[in-house]
Amino acid sequence: MAEKNYEPDLVVDSRDSTCPGPLMDLIGKVKGAESGKVLELKTTDKGSKDDVPDWLDKAGHELLEVVDRGDYWSLYVRKS
Amino acid sequence: MSTKICVVGGGSGGTIVANRLAEKLRPELESGKAEVTVLNETSHQLYKPATLYMAFGKSEISEVKRPVRDLLDPRVDFRQEKAVRLDPDSKELQLKSGETCSYDYLVLTTGSKLDMAEIPGLKEAGHHFYGPEGSEELREELAKFNSGHLVVSVIGVPHMCPVAPLEFSFLADDWFRRRGIREDVEITYTYPINSVFGFDTIANWAEARMRERDINIETLFNVEEIDPDGKVIKTVEGSEMDFDLLVAIPPHKGDELINSADLGDGEWVETDKNTLEATRAEDVYAIGDAADVPTSKAGSVAHYESSVVADRIASLARGRTPSAIYEGKTICFIDGVDGNKATFLQFKYGEEPEVPQESKLLHWAKHSYNEAYWLTAKGLL
């Protein structure tokens, strides 16, 4: 699938942070963001790559795309 | 000219690093070429892991604190003072008393504080075991609690002693069984991610034991607010949970000193994970909870980091190139399974810890260490 070029309104850089840090960083920023805003979470933690979609599903936010950047992942999220 | 080394904080990391410096720089301290000062707001050090046991009446505050002065090498200067502002450019600390304190090398060991105000309703409705006052109050609540829904909720992450909520859950389960009221008490453990712990190996171990002991598990559970009157927890995910007794792991924050000097984006010092140097200031180091390194906020971390920082500063004070590095060494016990069994973990950065079978032997090893801890604080163990 071709990668889309999402322009994030907010970047959450959690690289080198271990589980559960990246998800907790994202939750903190999502809480403060306006509805419809796009957030990019950067993480090097494989567990968080799986946890974040689970949380988004439960909390009702949208996972737009996961991009493998080689040494980290970018998860693009839209707040509902 | 004397090399001034200042340590802010008189907890585990503070006394260990000061004592290790006194040992390594003994000739310099005795000849007046170096001086080590510890600043701490209070006169005593508390052995924090003991507050978990205080909640169950198994430990008293008088047994788990010691005067900081008594824990320090006689060559270390101790001042009961709170540092309120840091200017890294002029290498100066502003003290609450109005005095200033200059340094050549600064070690921040300012620890974690609870931030009950971050979650509306938490202060009114929640209890905790992360301090002597909280544990004393919780002991009374637990003693009176004969039936109902006990919720152990991990709200703030990161928090001190990451395995303590698991330990509390196991201890509570055993304690209610011993009182013969376990069937009348429902216990629920909540955690923010889709698992009961951050490491998979520990999560798998703990989840199996919780299920065996009828401890309910709720994951992806992030508390947004608490209704103290209705006794209801409301989550970011939109769910609600009733409780009769809430034992919360509150949000944590670092010392205001860190923000005053812009040493990190949040409440923790942005720290090189190997050299333990603050990345935004010269000649400033961070140890223990204050540092944002990617491992646990645990006493053993402060212990091992202290040796590295003492070695590096001693090298610099002697004009040598420092070479000691911290590789993330962390150890901890998970105590309380069936009330009298524990397991033991050790790992470094990037490693997933193995979880040995819990045993009574490891439980007694943990309790023996609780007694021996003061030798660690003195830098001897």
PDB file of N, CA, C and O in Angstrom, chain B residues 97-135:
ATOM      1  N   SER B  97      16.295  29.038  51.935  1.00  0.00           N
ATOM      2  CA  SER B  97      16.685  29.940  53.030  1.00  0.00           C
ATOM      3  C   SER B  97      17.153  31.298  52.526  1.00  0.00           C
ATOM      4  O   SER B  97      17.346  32.219  53.318  1.00  0.00           O
ATOM      5  N   GLY B  98      17.341  31.416  51.196  1.00  0.00           N
ATOM      6  CA  GLY B  98      17.836  32.665  50.637  1.00  0.00           C
ATOM      7  C   GLY B  98      19.313  32.596  50.282  1.00  0.00           C
ATOM      8  O   GLY B  98      19.827  33.442  49.538  1.00  0.00           O
ATOM      9  N   GLU B  99      20.008  31.615  50.804  1.00  0.00           N
ATOM     10  CA  GLU B  99      21.428  31.462  50.486  1.00  0.00           C
ATOM     11  C   GLU B  99      21.596  30.893  49.084  1.00  0.00           C
ATOM     12  O   GLU B  99      20.658  30.384  48.486  1.00  0.00           O
ATOM     13  N   THR B 100      22.819  30.972  48.591  1.00  0.00           N
ATOM     14  CA  THR B 100      23.130  30.341  47.323  1.00  0.00           C
ATOM     15  C   THR B 100      24.218  29.297  47.553  1.00  0.00           C
ATOM     16  O   THR B 100      24.918  29.326  48.570  1.00  0.00           O
ATOM     17  N   CYS B 101      24.326  28.376  46.600  1.00  0.00           N
ATOM     18  CA  CYS B 101      25.321  27.316  46.706  1.00  0.00           C
ATOM     19  C   CYS B 101      25.913  27.095  45.311  1.00  0.00           C
ATOM     20  O   CYS B 101      25.193  26.741  44.392  1.00  0.00           O
ATOM     21  N   SER B 102      27.204  27.386  45.160  1.00  0.00           N
ATOM     22  CA  SER B 102      27.828  27.196  43.850  1.00  0.00           C
ATOM     23  C   SER B 102      28.425  25.795  43.761  1.00  0.00           C
ATOM     24  O   SER B 102      28.686  25.155  44.782  1.00  0.00           O
ATOM     25  N   TYR B 103      28.618  25.341  42.527  1.00  0.00           N
ATOM     26  CA  TYR B 103      29.160  23.992  42.346  1.00  0.00           C
ATOM     27  C   TYR B 103      30.047  23.937  41.111  1.00  0.00           C
ATOM     28  O   TYR B 103      29.918  24.764  40.197  1.00  0.00           O
ATOM     29  N   ASP B 104      30.931  22.959  41.087  1.00  0.00           N
ATOM     30  CA  ASP B 104      31.657  22.602  39.864  1.00  0.00           C
ATOM     31  C   ASP B 104      30.976  21.420  39.187  1.00  0.00           C
ATOM     32  O   ASP B 104      30.919  21.338  37.972  1.00  0.00           O
ATOM     33  N   TYR B 105      30.493  20.484  40.015  1.00  0.00           N
ATOM     34  CA  TYR B 105      29.735  19.336  39.507  1.00  0.00           C
ATOM     35  C   TYR B 105      28.476  19.196  40.361  1.00  0.00           C
ATOM     36  O   TYR B 105      28.533  19.289  41.588  1.00  0.00           O
ATOM     37  N   LEU B 106      27.358  18.960  39.671  1.00  0.00           N
ATOM     38  CA  LEU B 106      26.070  18.861  40.369  1.00  0.00           C
ATOM     39  C   LEU B 106      25.438  17.505  40.074  1.00  0.00           C
ATOM     40  O   LEU B 106      25.409  17.059  38.921  1.00  0.00           O
ATOM     41  N   VAL B 107      24.925  16.855  41.120  1.00  0.00           N
ATOM     42  CA  VAL B 107      24.198  15.600  40.951  1.00  0.00           C
ATOM     43  C   VAL B 107      22.763  15.817  41.429  1.00  0.00           C
ATOM     44  O   VAL B 107      22.546  16.185  42.593  1.00  0.00           O
ATOM     45  N   LEU B 108      21.807  15.603  40.527  1.00  0.00           N
ATOM     46  CA  LEU B 108      20.392  15.751  40.889  1.00  0.00           C
ATOM     47  C   LEU B 108      19.815  14.377  41.202  1.00  0.00           C
ATOM     48  O   LEU B 108      19.758  13.493  40.338  1.00  0.00           O
ATOM     49  N   THR B 109      19.394  14.200  42.439  1.00  0.00           N
ATOM     50  CA  THR B 109      18.766  12.938  42.875  1.00  0.00           C
ATOM     51  C   THR B 109      17.462  13.314  43.592  1.00  0.00           C
ATOM     52  O   THR B 109      17.235  12.948  44.740  1.00  0.00           O
ATOM     53  N   THR B 110      16.652  14.066  42.876  1.00  0.00           N
ATOM     54  CA  THR B 110      15.489  14.703  43.510  1.00  0.00           C
ATOM     55  C   THR B 110      14.240  13.816  43.520  1.00  0.00           C
ATOM     56  O   THR B 110      13.216  14.222  44.079  1.00  0.00           O
ATOM     57  N   GLY B 111      14.306  12.653  42.914  1.00  0.00           N
ATOM     58  CA  GLY B 111      13.232  11.670  43.062  1.00  0.00           C
ATOM     59  C   GLY B 111      11.926  12.021  42.373  1.00  0.00           C
ATOM     60  O   GLY B 111      11.872  12.842  41.467  1.00  0.00           O
ATOM     61  N   SER B 112      10.864  11.351  42.841  1.00  0.00           N
ATOM     62  CA  SER B 112       9.501  11.527  42.310  1.00  0.00           C
ATOM     63  C   SER B 112       8.588  12.041  43.409  1.00  0.00           C
ATOM     64  O   SER B 112       8.789  11.737  44.581  1.00  0.00           O
ATOM     65  N   LYS B 113       7.571  12.778  42.991  1.00  0.00           N
ATOM     66  CA  LYS B 113       6.516  13.193  43.923  1.00  0.00           C
ATOM     67  C   LYS B 113       5.176  12.762  43.345  1.00  0.00           C
ATOM     68  O   LYS B 113       5.025  12.651  42.136  1.00  0.00           O
ATOM     69  N   LEU B 114       4.210  12.558  44.216  1.00  0.00           N
ATOM     70  CA  LEU B 114       2.870  12.209  43.759  1.00  0.00           C
ATOM     71  C   LEU B 114       2.126  13.472  43.328  1.00  0.00           C
ATOM     72  O   LEU B 114       2.269  14.523  43.951  1.00  0.00           O
ATOM     73  N   ASP B 115       1.343  13.342  42.264  1.00  0.00           N
ATOM     74  CA  ASP B 115       0.565  14.478  41.765  1.00  0.00           C
ATOM     75  C   ASP B 115      -0.918  14.101  41.785  1.00  0.00           C
ATOM     76  O   ASP B 115      -1.518  13.816  40.747  1.00  0.00           O
ATOM     77  N   MET B 116      -1.485  14.104  42.996  1.00  0.00           N
ATOM     78  CA  MET B 116      -2.889  13.684  43.164  1.00  0.00           C
ATOM     79  C   MET B 116      -3.843  14.639  42.439  1.00  0.00           C
ATOM     80  O   MET B 116      -4.941  14.236  42.035  1.00  0.00           O
ATOM     81  N   ALA B 117      -3.420  15.911  42.280  1.00  0.00           N
ATOM     82  CA  ALA B 117      -4.326  16.914  41.701  1.00  0.00           C
ATOM     83  C   ALA B 117      -4.545  16.715  40.212  1.00  0.00           C
ATOM     84  O   ALA B 117      -5.482  17.280  39.644  1.00  0.00           O
ATOM     85  N   GLU B 118      -3.698  15.911  39.556  1.00  0.00           N
ATOM     86  CA  GLU B 118      -3.819  15.780  38.102  1.00  0.00           C
ATOM     87  C   GLU B 118      -5.116  15.083  37.689  1.00  0.00           C
ATOM     88  O   GLU B 118      -5.640  15.307  36.606  1.00  0.00           O
ATOM     89  N   ILE B 119      -5.622  14.211  38.559  1.00  0.00           N
ATOM     90  CA  ILE B 119      -6.858  13.480  38.246  1.00  0.00           C
ATOM     91  C   ILE B 119      -7.973  14.009  39.148  1.00  0.00           C
ATOM     92  O   ILE B 119      -7.929  13.824  40.373  1.00  0.00           O
ATOM     93  N   PRO B 120      -8.995  14.670  38.586  1.00  0.00           N
ATOM     94  CA  PRO B 120     -10.084  15.191  39.429  1.00  0.00           C
ATOM     95  C   PRO B 120     -10.723  14.075  40.266  1.00  0.00           C
ATOM     96  O   PRO B 120     -11.041  13.008  39.739  1.00  0.00           O
ATOM     97  N   GLY B 121     -10.869  14.321  41.547  1.00  0.00           N
ATOM     98  CA  GLY B 121     -11.526  13.366  42.440  1.00  0.00           C
ATOM     99  C   GLY B 121     -10.579  12.375  43.095  1.00  0.00           C
ATOM    100  O   GLY B 121     -10.957  11.683  44.051  1.00  0.00           O
ATOM    101  N   LEU B 122      -9.343  12.303  42.616  1.00  0.00           N
ATOM    102  CA  LEU B 122      -8.419  11.290  43.147  1.00  0.00           C
ATOM    103  C   LEU B 122      -8.064  11.556  44.610  1.00  0.00           C
ATOM    104  O   LEU B 122      -8.031  10.641  45.439  1.00  0.00           O
ATOM    105  N   LYS B 123      -7.809  12.810  44.914  1.00  0.00           N
ATOM    106  CA  LYS B 123      -7.407  13.148  46.288  1.00  0.00           C
ATOM    107  C   LYS B 123      -8.528  12.814  47.281  1.00  0.00           C
ATOM    108  O   LYS B 123      -8.282  12.349  48.389  1.00  0.00           O
ATOM    109  N   GLU B 124      -9.775  13.039  46.842  1.00  0.00           N
ATOM    110  CA  GLU B 124     -10.911  12.812  47.728  1.00  0.00           C
ATOM    111  C   GLU B 124     -11.236  11.321  47.877  1.00  0.00           C
ATOM    112  O   GLU B 124     -11.636  10.884  48.954  1.00  0.00           O
ATOM    113  N   ALA B 125     -11.077  10.576  46.790  1.00  0.00           N
ATOM    114  CA  ALA B 125     -11.594   9.196  46.798  1.00  0.00           C
ATOM    115  C   ALA B 125     -10.522   8.116  46.790  1.00  0.00           C
ATOM    116  O   ALA B 125     -10.818   6.962  47.079  1.00  0.00           O
ATOM    117  N   GLY B 126      -9.283   8.486  46.456  1.00  0.00           N
ATOM    118  CA  GLY B 126      -8.265   7.455  46.269  1.00  0.00           C
ATOM    119  C   GLY B 126      -7.327   7.312  47.450  1.00  0.00           C
ATOM    120  O   GLY B 126      -7.064   8.271  48.172  1.00  0.00           O
ATOM    121  N   HIS B 127      -6.829   6.104  47.634  1.00  0.00           N
ATOM    122  CA  HIS B 127      -5.789   5.828  48.630  1.00  0.00           C
ATOM    123  C   HIS B 127      -4.554   5.333  47.902  1.00  0.00           C
ATOM    124  O   HIS B 127      -4.633   4.899  46.745  1.00  0.00           O
ATOM    125  N   HIS B 128      -3.408   5.401  48.584  1.00  0.00           N
ATOM    126  CA  HIS B 128      -2.177   4.915  47.963  1.00  0.00           C
ATOM    127  C   HIS B 128      -1.232   4.424  49.050  1.00  0.00           C
ATOM    128  O   HIS B 128      -1.450   4.661  50.250  1.00  0.00           O
ATOM    129  N   PHE B 129      -0.159   3.725  48.592  1.00  0.00           N
ATOM    130  CA  PHE B 129       0.838   3.213  49.538  1.00  0.00           C
ATOM    131  C   PHE B 129       2.219   3.766  49.215  1.00  0.00           C
ATOM    132  O   PHE B 129       3.219   3.165  49.557  1.00  0.00           O
ATOM    133  N   TYR B 130       2.258   4.914  48.525  1.00  0.00           N
ATOM    134  CA  TYR B 130       3.531   5.488  48.102  1.00  0.00           C
ATOM    135  C   TYR B 130       4.040   6.572  49.048  1.00  0.00           C
ATOM    136  O   TYR B 130       4.562   7.569  48.621  1.00  0.00           O
ATOM    137  N   GLY B 131       3.885   6.349  50.328  1.00  0.00           N
ATOM    138  CA  GLY B 131       4.397   7.296  51.306  1.00  0.00           C
ATOM    139  C   GLY B 131       3.828   6.931  52.650  1.00  0.00           C
ATOM    140  O   GLY B 131       2.790   6.254  52.727  1.00  0.00           O
ATOM    141  N   PRO B 132       4.490   7.341  53.742  1.00  0.00           N
ATOM    142  CA  PRO B 132       4.032   6.907  55.059  1.00  0.00           C
ATOM    143  C   PRO B 132       2.637   7.385  55.429  1.00  0.00           C
ATOM    144  O   PRO B 132       1.860   6.615  56.003  1.00  0.00           O
ATOM    145  N   GLU B 133       2.298   8.623  55.047  1.00  0.00           N
ATOM    146  CA  GLU B 133       0.961   9.111  55.403  1.00  0.00           C
ATOM    147  C   GLU B 133      -0.107   8.330  54.647  1.00  0.00           C
ATOM    148  O   GLU B 133      -1.116   7.900  55.221  1.00  0.00           O
ATOM    149  N   GLY B 134       0.119   8.155  53.349  1.00  0.00           N
ATOM    150  CA  GLY B 134      -0.832   7.406  52.534  1.00  0.00           C
ATOM    151  C   GLY B 134      -0.987   5.978  53.024  1.00  0.00           C
ATOM    152  O   GLY B 134      -2.104   5.451  53.086  1.00  0.00           O
ATOM    153  N   SER B 135       0.112   5.363  53.392  1.00  0.00           N
ATOM    154  CA  SER B 135       0.050   3.974  53.845  1.00  0.00           C
ATOM    155  C   SER B 135      -0.659   3.841  55.190  1.00  0.00           C
ATOM    156  O   SER B 135      -1.376   2.868  55.425  1.00  0.00           O
TER     157      SER B 135
END
